[in-house]
XYZ file of C-alpha atoms in Angstrom:
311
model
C 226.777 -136.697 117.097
C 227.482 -136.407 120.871
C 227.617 -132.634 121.524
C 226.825 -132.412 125.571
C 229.221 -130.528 127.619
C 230.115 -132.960 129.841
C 231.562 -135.437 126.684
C 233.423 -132.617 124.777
C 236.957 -133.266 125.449
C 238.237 -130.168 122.997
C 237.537 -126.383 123.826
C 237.001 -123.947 121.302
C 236.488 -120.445 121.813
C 237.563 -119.428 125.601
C 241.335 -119.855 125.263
C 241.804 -116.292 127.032
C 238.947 -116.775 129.662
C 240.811 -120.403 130.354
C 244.113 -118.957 131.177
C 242.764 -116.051 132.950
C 241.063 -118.669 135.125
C 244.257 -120.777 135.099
C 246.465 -117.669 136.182
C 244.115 -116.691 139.090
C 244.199 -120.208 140.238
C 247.868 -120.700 140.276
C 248.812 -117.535 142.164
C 245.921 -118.570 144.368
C 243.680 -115.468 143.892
C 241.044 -117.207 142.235
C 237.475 -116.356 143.431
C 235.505 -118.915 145.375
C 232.100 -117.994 143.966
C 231.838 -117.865 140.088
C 229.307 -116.833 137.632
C 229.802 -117.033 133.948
C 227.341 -115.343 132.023
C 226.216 -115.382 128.191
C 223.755 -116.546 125.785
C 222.787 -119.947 126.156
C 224.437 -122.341 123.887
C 227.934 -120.803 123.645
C 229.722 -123.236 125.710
C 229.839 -121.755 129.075
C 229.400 -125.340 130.654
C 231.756 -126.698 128.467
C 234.490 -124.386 129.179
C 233.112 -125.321 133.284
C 233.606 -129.014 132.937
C 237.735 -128.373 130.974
C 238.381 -125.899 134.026
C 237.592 -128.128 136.154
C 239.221 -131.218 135.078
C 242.422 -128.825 134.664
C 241.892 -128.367 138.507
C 241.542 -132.134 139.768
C 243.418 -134.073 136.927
C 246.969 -131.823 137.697
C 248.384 -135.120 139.429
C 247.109 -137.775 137.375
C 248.817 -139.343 134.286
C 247.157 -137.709 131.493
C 246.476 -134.157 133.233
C 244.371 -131.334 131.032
C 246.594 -130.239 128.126
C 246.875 -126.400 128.707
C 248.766 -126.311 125.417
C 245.969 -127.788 123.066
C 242.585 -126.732 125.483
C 242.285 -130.369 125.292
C 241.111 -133.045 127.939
C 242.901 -136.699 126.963
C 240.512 -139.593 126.514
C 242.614 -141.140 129.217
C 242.406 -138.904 131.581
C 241.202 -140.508 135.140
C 238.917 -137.413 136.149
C 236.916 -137.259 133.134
C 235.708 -140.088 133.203
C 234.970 -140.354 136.999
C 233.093 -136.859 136.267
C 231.216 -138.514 133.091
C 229.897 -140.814 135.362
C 229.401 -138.294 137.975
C 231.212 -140.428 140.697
C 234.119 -137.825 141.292
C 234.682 -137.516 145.210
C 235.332 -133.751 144.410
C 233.032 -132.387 142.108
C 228.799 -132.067 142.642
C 226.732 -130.816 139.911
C 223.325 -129.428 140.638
C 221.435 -129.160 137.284
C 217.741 -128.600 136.115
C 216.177 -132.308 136.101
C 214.228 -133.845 133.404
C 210.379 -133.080 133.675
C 211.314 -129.997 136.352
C 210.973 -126.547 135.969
C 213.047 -125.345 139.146
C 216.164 -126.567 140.504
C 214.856 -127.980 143.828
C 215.725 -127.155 147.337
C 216.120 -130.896 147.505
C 219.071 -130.522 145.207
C 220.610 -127.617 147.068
C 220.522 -129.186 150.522
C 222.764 -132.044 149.044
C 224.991 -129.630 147.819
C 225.317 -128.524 151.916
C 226.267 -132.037 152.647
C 228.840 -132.514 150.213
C 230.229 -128.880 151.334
C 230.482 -130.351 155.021
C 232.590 -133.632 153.858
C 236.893 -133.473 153.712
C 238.251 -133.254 150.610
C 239.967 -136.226 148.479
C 243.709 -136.111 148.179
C 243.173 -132.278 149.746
C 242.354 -131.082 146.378
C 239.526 -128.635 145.320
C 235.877 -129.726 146.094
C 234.318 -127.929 143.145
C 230.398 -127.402 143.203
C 229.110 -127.030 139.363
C 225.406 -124.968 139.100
C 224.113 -125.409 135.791
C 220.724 -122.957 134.559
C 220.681 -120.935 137.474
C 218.279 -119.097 136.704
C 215.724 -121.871 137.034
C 216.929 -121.245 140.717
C 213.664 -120.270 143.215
C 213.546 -118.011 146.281
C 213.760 -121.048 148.233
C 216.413 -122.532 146.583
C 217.977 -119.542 146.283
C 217.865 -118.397 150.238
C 219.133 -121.944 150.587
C 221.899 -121.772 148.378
C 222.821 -118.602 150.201
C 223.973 -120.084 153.317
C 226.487 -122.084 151.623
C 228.413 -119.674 149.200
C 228.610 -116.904 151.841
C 231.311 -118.817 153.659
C 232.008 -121.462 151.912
C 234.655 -124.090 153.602
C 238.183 -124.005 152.636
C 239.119 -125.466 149.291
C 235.600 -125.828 147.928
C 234.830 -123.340 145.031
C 230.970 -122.755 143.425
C 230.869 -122.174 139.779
C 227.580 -120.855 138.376
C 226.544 -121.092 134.844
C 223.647 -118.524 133.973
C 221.770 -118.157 130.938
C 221.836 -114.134 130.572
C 218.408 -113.818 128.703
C 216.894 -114.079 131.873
C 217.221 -112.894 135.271
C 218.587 -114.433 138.451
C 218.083 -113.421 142.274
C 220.565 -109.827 142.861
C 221.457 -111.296 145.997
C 223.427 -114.851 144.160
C 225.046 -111.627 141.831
C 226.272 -109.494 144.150
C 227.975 -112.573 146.364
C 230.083 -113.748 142.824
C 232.256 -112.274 140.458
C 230.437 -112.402 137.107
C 232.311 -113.547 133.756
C 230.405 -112.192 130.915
C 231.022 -113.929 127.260
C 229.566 -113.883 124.172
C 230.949 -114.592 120.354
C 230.166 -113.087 117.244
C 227.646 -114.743 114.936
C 231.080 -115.505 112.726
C 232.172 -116.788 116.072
C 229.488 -119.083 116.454
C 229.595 -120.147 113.022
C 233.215 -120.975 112.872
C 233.106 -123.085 116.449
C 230.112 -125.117 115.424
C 231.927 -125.970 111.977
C 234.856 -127.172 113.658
C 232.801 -129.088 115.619
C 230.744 -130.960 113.128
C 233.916 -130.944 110.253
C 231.233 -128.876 107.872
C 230.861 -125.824 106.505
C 227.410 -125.177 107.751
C 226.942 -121.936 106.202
C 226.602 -124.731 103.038
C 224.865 -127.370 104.320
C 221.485 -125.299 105.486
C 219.662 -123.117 103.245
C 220.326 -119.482 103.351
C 216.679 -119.084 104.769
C 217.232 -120.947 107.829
C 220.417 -119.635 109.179
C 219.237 -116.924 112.075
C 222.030 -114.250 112.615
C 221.397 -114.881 116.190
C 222.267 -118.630 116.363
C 224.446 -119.416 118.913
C 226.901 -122.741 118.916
C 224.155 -124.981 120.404
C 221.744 -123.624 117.865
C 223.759 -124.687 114.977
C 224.901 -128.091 116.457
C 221.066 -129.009 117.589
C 219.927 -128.304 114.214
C 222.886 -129.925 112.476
C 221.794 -133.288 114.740
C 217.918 -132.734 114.285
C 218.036 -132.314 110.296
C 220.749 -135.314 110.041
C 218.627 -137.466 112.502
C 215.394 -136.788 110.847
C 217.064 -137.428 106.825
C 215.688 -134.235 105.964
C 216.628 -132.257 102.911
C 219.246 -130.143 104.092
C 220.535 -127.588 101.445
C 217.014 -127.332 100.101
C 214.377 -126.852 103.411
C 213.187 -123.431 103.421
C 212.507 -121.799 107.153
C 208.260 -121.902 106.041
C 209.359 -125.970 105.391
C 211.361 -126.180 108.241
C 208.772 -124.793 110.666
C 205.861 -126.720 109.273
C 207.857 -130.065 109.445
C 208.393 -129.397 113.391
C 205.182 -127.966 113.931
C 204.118 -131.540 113.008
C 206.434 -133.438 114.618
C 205.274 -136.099 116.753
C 207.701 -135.924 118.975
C 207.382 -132.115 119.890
C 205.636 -132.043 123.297
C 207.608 -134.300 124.728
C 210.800 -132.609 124.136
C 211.680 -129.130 125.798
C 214.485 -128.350 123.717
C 212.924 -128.863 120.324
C 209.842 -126.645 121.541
C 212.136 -123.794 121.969
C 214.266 -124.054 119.270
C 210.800 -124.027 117.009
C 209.873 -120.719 119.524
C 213.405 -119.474 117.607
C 212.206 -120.522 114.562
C 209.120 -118.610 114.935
C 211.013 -115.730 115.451
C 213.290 -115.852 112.876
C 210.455 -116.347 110.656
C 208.770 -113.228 111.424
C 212.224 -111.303 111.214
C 212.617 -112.381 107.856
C 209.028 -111.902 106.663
C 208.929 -108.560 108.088
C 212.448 -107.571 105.889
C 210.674 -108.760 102.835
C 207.522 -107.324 103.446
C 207.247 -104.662 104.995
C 203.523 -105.149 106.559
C 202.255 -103.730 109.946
C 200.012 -106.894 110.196
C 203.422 -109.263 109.986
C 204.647 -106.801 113.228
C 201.260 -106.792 115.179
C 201.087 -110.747 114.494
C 205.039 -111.072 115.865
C 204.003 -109.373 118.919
C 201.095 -111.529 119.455
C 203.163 -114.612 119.280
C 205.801 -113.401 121.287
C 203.684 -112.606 124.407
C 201.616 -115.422 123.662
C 204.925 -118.097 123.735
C 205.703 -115.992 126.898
C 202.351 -116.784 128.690
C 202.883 -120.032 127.264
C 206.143 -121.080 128.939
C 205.210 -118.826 132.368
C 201.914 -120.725 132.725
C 202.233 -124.022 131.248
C 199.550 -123.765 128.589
C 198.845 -126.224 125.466
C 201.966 -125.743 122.807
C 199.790 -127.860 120.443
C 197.006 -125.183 120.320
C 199.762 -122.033 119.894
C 201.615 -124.250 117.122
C 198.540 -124.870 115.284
C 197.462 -121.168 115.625
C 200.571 -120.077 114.226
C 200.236 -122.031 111.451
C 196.800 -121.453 110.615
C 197.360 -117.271 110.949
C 200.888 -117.136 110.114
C 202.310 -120.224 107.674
C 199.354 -120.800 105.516
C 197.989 -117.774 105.309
């Protein structure tokens, strides 16, 4: 199943934040420069892409239905953004094999400030992962959102588990959000038409799963034919720590780093052994020095295995 933000045409979860946003916008009071700011995987980009098509779809046809949180599968603007050809919207994102959102990427983001806008609507600039923003992309990005042209409104989506540049903070207004694990939980089963709190095996389940968690695993375990009800975490783990594919994909590496985690957590609750906590710690910095310094996840995989797994 097709769970990426910019295809979800229902939105679950932000029905306050939405007509806050709404509200602001129609009494024309809405800020310019927008952060919104939570755990990853709860949907902030999702809830990004229906605001926006409630912005530039008002005059069309089949406009955003405020009603149902719902964007219409007819509806002119969603697919021009889909296809990213919308004259009023830009997304910057992190691209595939990069580990920074480039200055390139921000300079275009100047040029489309600098054009007119189509139909005098709102230009809308989208920032997904800012915090894989640099100093130079940063100082760059600066110089646009400090006076930005009339009309043209910067929405920033940050990941809050880490930290972005004070000076992109303290030019926004910052829209915190976060759900419940029960929150979570009851989103992602909507989504998928399951009860997933049946369909994985008690082990598995992480209290600190967000949406994405659940609906990546959902599409990883279903993809793969793997035996859902009955795959322990130690199963789980060992079955991606073998996975062919693991290198090649950032997402499933740190989901497993998640896994590794949760693994540890539960361990430690059963068994209350200083060597389980000393050998958590260990992993955690090294998956830290990992990611910071590119090093070989093949080698800490196969470590953690070895130490941890078959002990």
């Amino acid at each position: 199943m097709d769970f990426k933000p910019l295809n979800q045409q229902k939105l679950l979860g932000y029905n306050s934040l939405f007509l806050t946003f709404t509200t602001l916008l129609e009494k024309k009071i809405l800020p310019n420069k927008m952060i919104i700011s939570g755990p990853k995987g709860i949907g902030k980009s999702t809830f990004a892409y229906h605001f926006i098509n409630y912005i530039l779809s008002k005059n069309e046809m089949n406009p955003y239905d405020v009603n149902k949180f719902e964007i219409h599968s007819e509806n002119k603007s969603f697919k021009l953004i889909k296809n990213l050809t919308h004259p009023n919207f830009h997304l910057i994102d992190l691209l595939d094999d990069k580990k920074i959102i480039e200055i390139s990427q921000i300079r275009k983001a100047i040029s489309y400030s600098q054009k007119s806008s189509f139909n005098n609507n709102y230009r809308i600039v989208l920032i997904d992962n800012i915090e894989f923003l640099n100093i130079y992309s940063s100082n760059a990005l600066l110089k646009i959102i400090e006076e930005p042209n009339e009309k043209l409104i910067f929405i920033l989506i940050h990941n809050n588990s880490k930290k972005i540049i004070e000076t992109i903070k303290s030019r926004c207004i910052i829209y915190k959000k976060k759900f419940t694990f029960n929150e979570n939980l009851s989103i992602a089963n909507k989504l998928t038409n399951v009860n997933l709190k049946n369909f994985f095996s008690e082990s598995i389940i992480n209290y600190y799963f967000t949406v994405g968690d659940f609906l990546y695993l959902y599409n990883f375990l279903k993809n793969n034919q793997l035996n859902l009800q009955q795959l322990s975490l130690k199963s789980l783990l060992l079955y991606l720590i073998n996975f062919k594919n693991n290198k090649n994909e950032p997402e499933l590496i740190n989901f497993t780093y998640r896994l590794i985690e949760s693994y540890f957590h539960y361990s430690f609750l059963n068994n209350k052994n200083i060597n389980l906590y000393n050998l958590y710690k260990y992993f955690i910095k090294k998956i830290n020095y990992t990611n910071k310094f590119n090093l070989d996840i093949e080698s800490l995989f196969l470590e953690f295995k070895n130490k941890v797994i078959n002990e």
